CSV table of C-alpha atoms in Angstrom, one decimal:
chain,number,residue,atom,x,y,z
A,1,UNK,CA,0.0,0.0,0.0
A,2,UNK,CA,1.1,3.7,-1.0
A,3,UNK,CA,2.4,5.7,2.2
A,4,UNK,CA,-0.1,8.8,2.5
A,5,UNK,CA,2.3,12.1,2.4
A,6,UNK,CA,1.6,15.5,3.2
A,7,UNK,CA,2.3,16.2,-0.4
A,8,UNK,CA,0.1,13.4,-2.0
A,9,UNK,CA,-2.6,14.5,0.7
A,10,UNK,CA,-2.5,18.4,-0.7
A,11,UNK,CA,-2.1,17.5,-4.5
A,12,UNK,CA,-5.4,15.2,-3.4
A,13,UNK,CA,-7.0,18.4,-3.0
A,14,UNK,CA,-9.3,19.8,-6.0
A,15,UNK,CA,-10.1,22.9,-3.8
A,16,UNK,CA,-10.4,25.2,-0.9
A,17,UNK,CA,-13.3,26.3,-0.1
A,18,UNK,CA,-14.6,29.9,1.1
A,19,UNK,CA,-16.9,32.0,2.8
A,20,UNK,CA,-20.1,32.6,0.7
A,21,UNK,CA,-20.7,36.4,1.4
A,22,UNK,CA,-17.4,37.1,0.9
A,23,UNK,CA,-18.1,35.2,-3.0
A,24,UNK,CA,-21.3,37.0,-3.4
A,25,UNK,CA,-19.6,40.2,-2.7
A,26,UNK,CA,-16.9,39.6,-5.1
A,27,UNK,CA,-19.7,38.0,-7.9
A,28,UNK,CA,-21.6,41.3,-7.8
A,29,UNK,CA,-18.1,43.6,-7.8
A,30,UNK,CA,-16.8,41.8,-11.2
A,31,UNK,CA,-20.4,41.8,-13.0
A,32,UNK,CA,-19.9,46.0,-12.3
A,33,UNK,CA,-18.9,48.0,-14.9
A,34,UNK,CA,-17.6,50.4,-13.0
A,35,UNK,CA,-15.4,48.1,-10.6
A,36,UNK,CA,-12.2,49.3,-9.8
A,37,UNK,CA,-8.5,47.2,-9.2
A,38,UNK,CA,-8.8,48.4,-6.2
A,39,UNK,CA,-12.5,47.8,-4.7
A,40,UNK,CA,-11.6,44.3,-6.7
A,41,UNK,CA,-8.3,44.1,-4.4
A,42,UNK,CA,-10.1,45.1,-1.8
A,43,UNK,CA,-12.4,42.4,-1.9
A,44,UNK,CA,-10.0,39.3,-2.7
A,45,UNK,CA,-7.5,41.0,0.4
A,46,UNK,CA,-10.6,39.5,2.9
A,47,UNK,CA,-10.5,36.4,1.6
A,48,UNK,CA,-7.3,33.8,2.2
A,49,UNK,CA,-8.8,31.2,-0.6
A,50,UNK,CA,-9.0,33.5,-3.3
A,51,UNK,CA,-6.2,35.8,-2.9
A,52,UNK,CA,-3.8,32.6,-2.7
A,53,UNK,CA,-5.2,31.0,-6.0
A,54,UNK,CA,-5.0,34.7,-7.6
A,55,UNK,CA,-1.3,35.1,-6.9
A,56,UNK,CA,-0.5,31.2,-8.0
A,57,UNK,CA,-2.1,32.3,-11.0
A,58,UNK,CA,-0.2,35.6,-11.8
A,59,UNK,CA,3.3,33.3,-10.6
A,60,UNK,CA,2.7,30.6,-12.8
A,61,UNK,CA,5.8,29.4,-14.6
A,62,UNK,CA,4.8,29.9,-18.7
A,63,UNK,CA,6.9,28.8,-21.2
A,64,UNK,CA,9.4,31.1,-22.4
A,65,UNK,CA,9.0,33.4,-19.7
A,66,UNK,CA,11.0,34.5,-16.7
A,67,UNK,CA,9.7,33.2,-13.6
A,68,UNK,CA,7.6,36.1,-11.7
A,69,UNK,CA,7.8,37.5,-8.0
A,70,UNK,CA,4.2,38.6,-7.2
A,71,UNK,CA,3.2,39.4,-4.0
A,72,UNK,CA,0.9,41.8,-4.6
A,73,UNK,CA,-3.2,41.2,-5.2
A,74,UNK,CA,-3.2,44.2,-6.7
A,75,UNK,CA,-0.7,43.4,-9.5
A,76,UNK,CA,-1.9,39.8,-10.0
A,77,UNK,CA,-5.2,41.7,-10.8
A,78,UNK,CA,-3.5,43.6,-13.2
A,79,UNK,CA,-1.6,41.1,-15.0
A,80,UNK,CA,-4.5,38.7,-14.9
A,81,UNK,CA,-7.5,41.2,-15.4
A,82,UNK,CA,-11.1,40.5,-14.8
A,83,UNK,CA,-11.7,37.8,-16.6
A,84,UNK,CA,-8.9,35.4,-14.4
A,85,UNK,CA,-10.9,35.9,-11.6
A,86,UNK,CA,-14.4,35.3,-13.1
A,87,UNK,CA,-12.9,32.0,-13.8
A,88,UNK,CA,-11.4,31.2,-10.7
A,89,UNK,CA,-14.4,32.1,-8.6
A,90,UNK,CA,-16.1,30.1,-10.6
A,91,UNK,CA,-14.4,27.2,-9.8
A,92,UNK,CA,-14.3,28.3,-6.0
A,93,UNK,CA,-16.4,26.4,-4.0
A,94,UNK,CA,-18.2,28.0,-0.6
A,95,UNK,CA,-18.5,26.7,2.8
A,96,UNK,CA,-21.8,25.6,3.8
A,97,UNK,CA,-23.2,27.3,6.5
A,98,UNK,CA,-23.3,26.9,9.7
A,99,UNK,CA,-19.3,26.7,9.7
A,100,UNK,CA,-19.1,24.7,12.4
A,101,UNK,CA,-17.6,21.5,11.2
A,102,UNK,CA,-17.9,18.3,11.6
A,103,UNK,CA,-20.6,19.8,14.2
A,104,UNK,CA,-20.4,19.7,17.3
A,105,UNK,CA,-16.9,18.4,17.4
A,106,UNK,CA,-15.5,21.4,18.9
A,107,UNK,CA,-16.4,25.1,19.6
A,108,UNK,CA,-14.4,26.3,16.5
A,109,UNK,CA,-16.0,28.5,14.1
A,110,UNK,CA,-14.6,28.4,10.3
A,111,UNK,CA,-15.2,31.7,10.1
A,112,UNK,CA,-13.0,32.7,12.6
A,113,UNK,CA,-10.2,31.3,10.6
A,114,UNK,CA,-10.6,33.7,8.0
A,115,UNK,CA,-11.3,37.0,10.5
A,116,UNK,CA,-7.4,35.6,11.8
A,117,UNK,CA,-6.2,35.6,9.1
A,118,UNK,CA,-7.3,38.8,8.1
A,119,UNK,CA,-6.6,40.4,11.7
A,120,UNK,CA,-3.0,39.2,10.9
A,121,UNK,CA,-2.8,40.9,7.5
A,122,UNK,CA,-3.7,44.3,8.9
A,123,UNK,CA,-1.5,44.0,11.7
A,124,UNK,CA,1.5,43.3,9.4
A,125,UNK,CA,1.3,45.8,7.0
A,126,UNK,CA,0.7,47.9,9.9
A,127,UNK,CA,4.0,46.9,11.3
A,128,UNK,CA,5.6,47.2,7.6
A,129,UNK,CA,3.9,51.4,7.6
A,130,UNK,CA,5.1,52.2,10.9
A,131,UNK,CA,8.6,50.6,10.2
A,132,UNK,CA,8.9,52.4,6.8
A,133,UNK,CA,9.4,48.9,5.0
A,134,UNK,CA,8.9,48.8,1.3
A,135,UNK,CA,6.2,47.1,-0.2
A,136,UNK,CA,3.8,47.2,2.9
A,137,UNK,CA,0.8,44.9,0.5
A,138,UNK,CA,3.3,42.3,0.3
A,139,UNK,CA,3.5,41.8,4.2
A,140,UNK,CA,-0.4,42.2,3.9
A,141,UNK,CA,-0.5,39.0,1.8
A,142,UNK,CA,2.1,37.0,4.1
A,143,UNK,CA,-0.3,37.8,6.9
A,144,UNK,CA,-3.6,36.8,5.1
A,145,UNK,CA,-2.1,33.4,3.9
A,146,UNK,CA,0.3,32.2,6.8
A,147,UNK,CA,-2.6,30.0,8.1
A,148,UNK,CA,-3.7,28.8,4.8
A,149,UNK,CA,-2.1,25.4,6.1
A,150,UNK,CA,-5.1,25.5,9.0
A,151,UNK,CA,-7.9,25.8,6.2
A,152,UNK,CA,-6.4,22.9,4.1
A,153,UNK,CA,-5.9,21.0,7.6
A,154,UNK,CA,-9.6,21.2,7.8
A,155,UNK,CA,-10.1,20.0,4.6
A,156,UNK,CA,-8.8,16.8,4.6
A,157,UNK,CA,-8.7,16.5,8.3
A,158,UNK,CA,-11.0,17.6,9.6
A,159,UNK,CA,-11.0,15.3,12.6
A,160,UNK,CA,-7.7,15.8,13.4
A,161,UNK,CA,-8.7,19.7,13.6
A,162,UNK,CA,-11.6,19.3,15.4
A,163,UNK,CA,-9.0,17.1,17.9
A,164,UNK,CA,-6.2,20.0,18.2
A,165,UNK,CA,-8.8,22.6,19.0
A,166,UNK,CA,-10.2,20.9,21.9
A,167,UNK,CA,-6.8,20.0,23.0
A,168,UNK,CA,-5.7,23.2,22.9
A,169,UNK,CA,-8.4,24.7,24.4
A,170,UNK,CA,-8.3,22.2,27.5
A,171,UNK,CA,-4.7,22.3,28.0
A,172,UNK,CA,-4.3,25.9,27.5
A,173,UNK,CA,-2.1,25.8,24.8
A,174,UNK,CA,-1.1,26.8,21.0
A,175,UNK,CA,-2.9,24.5,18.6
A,176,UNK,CA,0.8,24.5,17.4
A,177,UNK,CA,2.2,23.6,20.3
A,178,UNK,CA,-0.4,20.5,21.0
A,179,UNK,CA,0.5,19.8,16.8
A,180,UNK,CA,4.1,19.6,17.9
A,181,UNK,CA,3.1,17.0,20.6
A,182,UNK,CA,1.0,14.9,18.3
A,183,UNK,CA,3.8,14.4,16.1
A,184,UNK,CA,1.5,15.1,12.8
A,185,UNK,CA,2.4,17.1,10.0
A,186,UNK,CA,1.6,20.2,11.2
A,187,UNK,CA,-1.1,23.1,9.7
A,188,UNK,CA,2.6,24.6,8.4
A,189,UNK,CA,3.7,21.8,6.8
A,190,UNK,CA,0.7,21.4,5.1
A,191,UNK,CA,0.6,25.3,4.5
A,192,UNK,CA,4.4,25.4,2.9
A,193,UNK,CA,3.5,22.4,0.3
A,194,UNK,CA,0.2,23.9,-0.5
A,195,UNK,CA,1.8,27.2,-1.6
A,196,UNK,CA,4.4,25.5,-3.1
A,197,UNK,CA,2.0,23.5,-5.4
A,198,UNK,CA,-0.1,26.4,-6.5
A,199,UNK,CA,3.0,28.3,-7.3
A,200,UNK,CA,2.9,31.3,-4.9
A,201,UNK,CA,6.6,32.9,-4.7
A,202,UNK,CA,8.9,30.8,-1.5
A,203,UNK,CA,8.8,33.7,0.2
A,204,UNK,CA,5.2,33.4,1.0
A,205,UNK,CA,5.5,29.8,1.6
A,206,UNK,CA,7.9,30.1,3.8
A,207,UNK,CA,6.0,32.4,6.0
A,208,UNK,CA,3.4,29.5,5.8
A,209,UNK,CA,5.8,27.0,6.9
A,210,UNK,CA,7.6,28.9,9.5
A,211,UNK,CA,5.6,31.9,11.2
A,212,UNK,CA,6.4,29.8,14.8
A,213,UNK,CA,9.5,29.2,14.2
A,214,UNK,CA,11.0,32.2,12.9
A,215,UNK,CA,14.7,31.6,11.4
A,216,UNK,CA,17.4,34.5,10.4
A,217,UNK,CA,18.5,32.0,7.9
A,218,UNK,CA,15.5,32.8,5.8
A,219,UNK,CA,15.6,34.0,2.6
A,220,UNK,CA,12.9,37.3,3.7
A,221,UNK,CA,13.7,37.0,7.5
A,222,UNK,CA,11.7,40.1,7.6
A,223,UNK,CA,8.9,39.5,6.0
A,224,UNK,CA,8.8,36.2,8.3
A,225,UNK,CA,9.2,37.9,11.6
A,226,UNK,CA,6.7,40.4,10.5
A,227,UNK,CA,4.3,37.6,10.3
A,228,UNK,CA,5.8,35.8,13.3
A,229,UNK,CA,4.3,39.2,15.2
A,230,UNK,CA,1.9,40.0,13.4
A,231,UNK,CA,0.1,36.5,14.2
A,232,UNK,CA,1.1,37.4,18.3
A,233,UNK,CA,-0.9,40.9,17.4
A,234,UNK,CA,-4.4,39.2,16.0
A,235,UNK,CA,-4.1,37.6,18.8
A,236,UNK,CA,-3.7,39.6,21.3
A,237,UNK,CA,-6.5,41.3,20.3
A,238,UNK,CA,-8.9,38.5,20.3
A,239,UNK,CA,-9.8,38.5,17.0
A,240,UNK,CA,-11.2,35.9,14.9
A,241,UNK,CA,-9.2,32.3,16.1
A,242,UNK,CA,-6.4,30.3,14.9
A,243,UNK,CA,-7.9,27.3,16.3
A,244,UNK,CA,-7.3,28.3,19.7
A,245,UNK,CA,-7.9,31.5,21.9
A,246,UNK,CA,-4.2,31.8,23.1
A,247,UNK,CA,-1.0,34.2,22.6
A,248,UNK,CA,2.1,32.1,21.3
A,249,UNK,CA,5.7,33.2,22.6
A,250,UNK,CA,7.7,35.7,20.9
A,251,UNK,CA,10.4,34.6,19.4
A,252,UNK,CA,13.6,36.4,20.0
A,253,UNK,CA,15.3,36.1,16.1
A,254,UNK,CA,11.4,37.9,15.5
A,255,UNK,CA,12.0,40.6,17.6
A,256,UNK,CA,15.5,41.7,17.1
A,257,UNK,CA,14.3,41.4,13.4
A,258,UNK,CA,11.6,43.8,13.4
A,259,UNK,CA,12.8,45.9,16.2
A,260,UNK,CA,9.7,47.5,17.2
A,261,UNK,CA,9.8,49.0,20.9
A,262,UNK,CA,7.0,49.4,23.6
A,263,UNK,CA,6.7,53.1,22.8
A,264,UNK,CA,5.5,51.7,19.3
A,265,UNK,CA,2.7,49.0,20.4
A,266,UNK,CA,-0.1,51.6,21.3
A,267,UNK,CA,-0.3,53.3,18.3
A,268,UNK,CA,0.4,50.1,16.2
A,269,UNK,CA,-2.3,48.2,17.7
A,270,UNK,CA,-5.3,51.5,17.3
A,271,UNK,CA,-4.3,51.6,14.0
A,272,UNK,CA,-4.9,47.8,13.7
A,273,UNK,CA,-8.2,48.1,15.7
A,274,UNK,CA,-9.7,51.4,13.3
A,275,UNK,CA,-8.4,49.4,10.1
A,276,UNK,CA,-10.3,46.1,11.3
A,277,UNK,CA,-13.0,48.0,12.3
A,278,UNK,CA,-13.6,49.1,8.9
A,279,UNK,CA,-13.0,46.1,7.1
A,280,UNK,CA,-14.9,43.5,9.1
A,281,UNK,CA,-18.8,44.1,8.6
A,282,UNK,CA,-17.8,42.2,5.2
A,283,UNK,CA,-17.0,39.5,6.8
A,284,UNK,CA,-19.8,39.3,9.3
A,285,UNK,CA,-22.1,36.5,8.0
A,286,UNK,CA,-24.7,37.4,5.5
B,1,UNK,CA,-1.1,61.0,25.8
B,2,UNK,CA,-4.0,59.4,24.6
B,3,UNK,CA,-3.5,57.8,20.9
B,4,UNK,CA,-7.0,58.3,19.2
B,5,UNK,CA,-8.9,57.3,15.6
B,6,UNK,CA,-8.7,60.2,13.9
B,7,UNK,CA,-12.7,60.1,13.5
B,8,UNK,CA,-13.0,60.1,17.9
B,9,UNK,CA,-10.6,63.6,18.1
B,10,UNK,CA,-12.6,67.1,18.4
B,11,UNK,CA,-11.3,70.0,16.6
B,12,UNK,CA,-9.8,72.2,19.4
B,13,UNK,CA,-8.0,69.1,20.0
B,14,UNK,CA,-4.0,70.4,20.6
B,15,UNK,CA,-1.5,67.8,19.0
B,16,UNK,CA,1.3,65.7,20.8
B,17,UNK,CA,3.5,64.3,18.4
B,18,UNK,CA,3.5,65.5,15.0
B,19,UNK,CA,1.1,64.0,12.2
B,20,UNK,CA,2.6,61.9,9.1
B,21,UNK,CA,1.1,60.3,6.1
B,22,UNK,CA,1.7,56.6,5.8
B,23,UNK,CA,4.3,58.2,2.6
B,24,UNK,CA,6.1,59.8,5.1
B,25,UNK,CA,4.7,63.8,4.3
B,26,UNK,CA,4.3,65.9,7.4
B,27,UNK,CA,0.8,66.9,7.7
B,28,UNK,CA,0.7,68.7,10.6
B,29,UNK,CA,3.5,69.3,13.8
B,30,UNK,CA,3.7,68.5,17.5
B,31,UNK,CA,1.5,71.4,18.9
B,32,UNK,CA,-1.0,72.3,16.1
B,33,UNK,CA,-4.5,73.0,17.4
B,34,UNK,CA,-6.2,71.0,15.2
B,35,UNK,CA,-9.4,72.3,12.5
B,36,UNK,CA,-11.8,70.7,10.8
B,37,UNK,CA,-9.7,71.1,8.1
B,38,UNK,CA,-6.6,69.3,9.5
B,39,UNK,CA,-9.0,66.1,10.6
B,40,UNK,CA,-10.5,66.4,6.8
B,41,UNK,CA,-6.9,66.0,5.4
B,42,UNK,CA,-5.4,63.4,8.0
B,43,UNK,CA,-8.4,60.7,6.6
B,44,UNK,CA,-8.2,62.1,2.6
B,45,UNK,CA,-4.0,61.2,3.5
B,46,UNK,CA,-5.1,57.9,5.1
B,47,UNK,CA,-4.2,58.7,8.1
B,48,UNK,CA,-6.2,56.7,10.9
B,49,UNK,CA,-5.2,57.8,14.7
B,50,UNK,CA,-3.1,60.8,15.9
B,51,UNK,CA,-1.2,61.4,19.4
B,52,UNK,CA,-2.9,64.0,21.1
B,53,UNK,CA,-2.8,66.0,23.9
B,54,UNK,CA,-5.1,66.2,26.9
B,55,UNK,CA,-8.3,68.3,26.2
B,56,UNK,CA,-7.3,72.3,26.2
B,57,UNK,CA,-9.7,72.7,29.0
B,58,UNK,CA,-6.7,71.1,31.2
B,59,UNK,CA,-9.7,68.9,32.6
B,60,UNK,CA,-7.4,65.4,32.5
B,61,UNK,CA,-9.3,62.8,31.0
B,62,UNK,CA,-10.8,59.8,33.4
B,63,UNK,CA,-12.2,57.2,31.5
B,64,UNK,CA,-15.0,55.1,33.3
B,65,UNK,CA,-13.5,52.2,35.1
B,66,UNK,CA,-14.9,48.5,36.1
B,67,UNK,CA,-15.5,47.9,38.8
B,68,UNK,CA,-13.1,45.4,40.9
B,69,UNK,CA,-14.7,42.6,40.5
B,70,UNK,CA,-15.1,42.3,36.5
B,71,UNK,CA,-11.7,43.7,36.8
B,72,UNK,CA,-10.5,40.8,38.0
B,73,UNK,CA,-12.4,38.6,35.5
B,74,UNK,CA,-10.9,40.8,32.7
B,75,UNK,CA,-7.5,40.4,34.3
B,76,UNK,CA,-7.9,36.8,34.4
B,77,UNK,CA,-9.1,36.7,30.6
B,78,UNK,CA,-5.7,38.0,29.6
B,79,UNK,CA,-3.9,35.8,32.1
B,80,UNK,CA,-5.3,32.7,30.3
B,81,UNK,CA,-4.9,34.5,26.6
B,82,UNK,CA,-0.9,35.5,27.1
B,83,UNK,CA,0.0,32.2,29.0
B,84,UNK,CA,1.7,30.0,26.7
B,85,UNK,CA,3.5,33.8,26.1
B,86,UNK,CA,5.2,33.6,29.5
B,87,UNK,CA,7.5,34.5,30.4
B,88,UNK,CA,6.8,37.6,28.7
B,89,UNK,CA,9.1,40.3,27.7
B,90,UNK,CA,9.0,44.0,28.3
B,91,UNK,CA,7.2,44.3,24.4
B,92,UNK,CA,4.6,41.6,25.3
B,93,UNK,CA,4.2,43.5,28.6
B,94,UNK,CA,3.0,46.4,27.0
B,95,UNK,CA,1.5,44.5,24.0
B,96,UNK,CA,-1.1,42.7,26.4
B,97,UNK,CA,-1.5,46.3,28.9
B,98,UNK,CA,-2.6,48.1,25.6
B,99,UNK,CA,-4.6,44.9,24.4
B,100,UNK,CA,-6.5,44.8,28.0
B,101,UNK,CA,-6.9,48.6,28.0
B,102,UNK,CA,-8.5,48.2,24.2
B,103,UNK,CA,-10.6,44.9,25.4
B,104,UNK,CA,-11.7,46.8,28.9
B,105,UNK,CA,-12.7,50.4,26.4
B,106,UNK,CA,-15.0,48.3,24.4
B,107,UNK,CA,-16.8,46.4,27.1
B,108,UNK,CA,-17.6,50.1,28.7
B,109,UNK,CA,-18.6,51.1,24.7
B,110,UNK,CA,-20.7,48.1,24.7
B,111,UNK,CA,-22.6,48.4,28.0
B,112,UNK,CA,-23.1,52.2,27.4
B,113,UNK,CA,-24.6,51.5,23.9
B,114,UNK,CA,-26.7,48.9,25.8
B,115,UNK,CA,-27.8,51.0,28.3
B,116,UNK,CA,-28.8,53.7,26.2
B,117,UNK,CA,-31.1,51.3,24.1
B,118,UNK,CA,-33.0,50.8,27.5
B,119,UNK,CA,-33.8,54.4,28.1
């Protein structure tokens, strides 16, 4: 009998699957005339499914052509244009509602996954801003997707999941660290290969595959600490859930990295908390 | 100094630190009795909370408290969110401060609203 690997387990997967308002929303935005790149990036910047799929698509190796370095849902919508993303919603399947699944099983909402995820993507370009970084939508992106591994955990394991959240949540600690006990490939395992197979620039697969374990032997040691705080910041603030309710440990490499001081963390996180503000009635359910 | 969103600060308001755009422009400096105009131009630059300082009235600003009790529940909240954090360092320290202080603002927002949809 064929060994099941993480690899053969994420090329098993046709698709990911999404929040349906946040599908309608984008259905109605491309069947406007008078839609812009940027209510369109706007839009895809909310969801983690679609924006990942949208930059595999602008990165895909073409024949004759020099391998790209997207990282930007703005540009992939430019290089792609409408038409790209009519066809890849179309193929996008949605979540059935309620999103609690299997039910029951544990108190984890789906949804929650993606206000994370998004709560992380705010905070990290925030960081980027306040640290003058270039290229602040590119942090945005490695925040949005660095728990894609999570989503494709719950897809074809969703029993495992389910297992890791109650864990967690008795134990009082990290999904992570209760993944790290079990001895599974982990949610950034599966995250890393995921990327990898839908062609999204190492960089970004990377943060997938190491946000808890931040290295400075990374090739954007940056960009992954960013991610590395950003992550500690959603969750700090309680918003949305990575499977569990709980803080992880800064890691040192992260924060010499970055360098942000204490003087910096109360403006950072009001300008995370009026950002999510705004952005978050699209995600509410529908 | 109280760090507000730009939309919660009062013209009248007097500036602490100076204001920036996210580019980097100076939009207004440490000092500047804000206007209308200079809230207008912070959001139109994307600019979404300033450092200000206390009201020009000199009347120091005493945000409602909880009482001791839910306090404590609060404080115990956090102490179960930040503990696989521990130990935690003097960023974390002030990371989970301004996190409680945020979490403890909007449970006051939230009973107020409440309240004042009895009445």
């Amino acid at each position: 009998m064929r060994q099941t690997t993480p690899e053969s387990l994420i090329a098993a997967l046709d698709a990911l699957p999404t929040l349906p308002n946040l599908r309608e929303t984008l259905a109605q935005a491309l069947s406007n005339p008078y839609s812009s790149f940027g209510a369109l990036t706007d839009i895809i910047g909310l969801d983690v499914v679609m924006a990942a799929r949208l930059i595999g698509a602008a990165n895909r190796p073409q024949a004759g052509t020099p391998r790209r370095n997207i990282t930007s849902i703005n540009k992939a919508l430019r290089i792609l244009g409408f038409d790209a993303v009519r066809a890849l919603l179309a193929s996008q399947p949605v979540i059935s509602e309620p999103t609690t699944e299997p039910a029951g099983s544990s108190s984890f909402v789906v949804r929650d996954l993606w206000l994370h995820s998004v709560a992380a993507a705010v905070a990290a370009r925030a960081i980027a801003v306040q640290m003058a970084y270039p290229e602040p939508d590119e942090y945005y992106l490695a925040g949005l997707l660095h728990d894609i591994g999570k989503i494709a955990m719950l897809r074809i394991r969703p029993n495992q999941f389910h297992a890791l959240a109650v864990q967690a949540a008795a134990s009082q600690r990290t999904f992570y660290q209760c993944e790290m006990d079990n001895g599974q490939p982990s949610h950034a395992v599966l995250g890393r290969i995921l990327l990898r197979q839908w062609s999204l620039p190492s960089a970004l697969g990377e943060v997938a595959g190491r946000h808890h374990t931040p290295q400075s032997d990374s090739a954007a040691p940056r960009l992954l600490a960013t991610a590395h705080i950003a992550d500690i910041l959603a969750r700090a603030l309680g918003v949305g859930s990575g499977g569990d309710p709980f803080v992880p440990p800064l890691k040192p490499v992260a924060s010499v990295q970055v360098a942000l001081r204490p003087s910096n963390v109360e403006t950072l996180l009001t300008e995370i908390d009026c950002e999510l503000s705004r952005v978050m009635a699209a995600l509410a359910p529908s | 100094m109280p760090v507000l969103p730009v939309a919660d600060v009062k013209p009248g308001t007097e500036l602490q630190q100076p204001v920036h755009s996210p580019r980097g422009v100076l939009l207004a400096a440490s000092g500047t009795v804000l206007t209308q105009e200079h809230l207008a131009t912070f959001v139109a630059y994307g600019v979404r909370t300033i450092n200000v300082a206390a009201p020009s009235d000199k009347v120091p600003f005493e945000p409602r408290q909880l009482d001791e009790e839910r306090l404590a529940a609060v404080q115990a909240h956090f102490d179960a969110r930040f503990a696989p954090a521990m130990p935690l360092s003097p960023l974390m320290r002030e990371v989970r401060r301004v996190a409680e202080e945020m979490y403890i603002k909007k449970l006051l927002q939230q009973e107020d609203l409440e309240a004042g949809a009895d009445r």
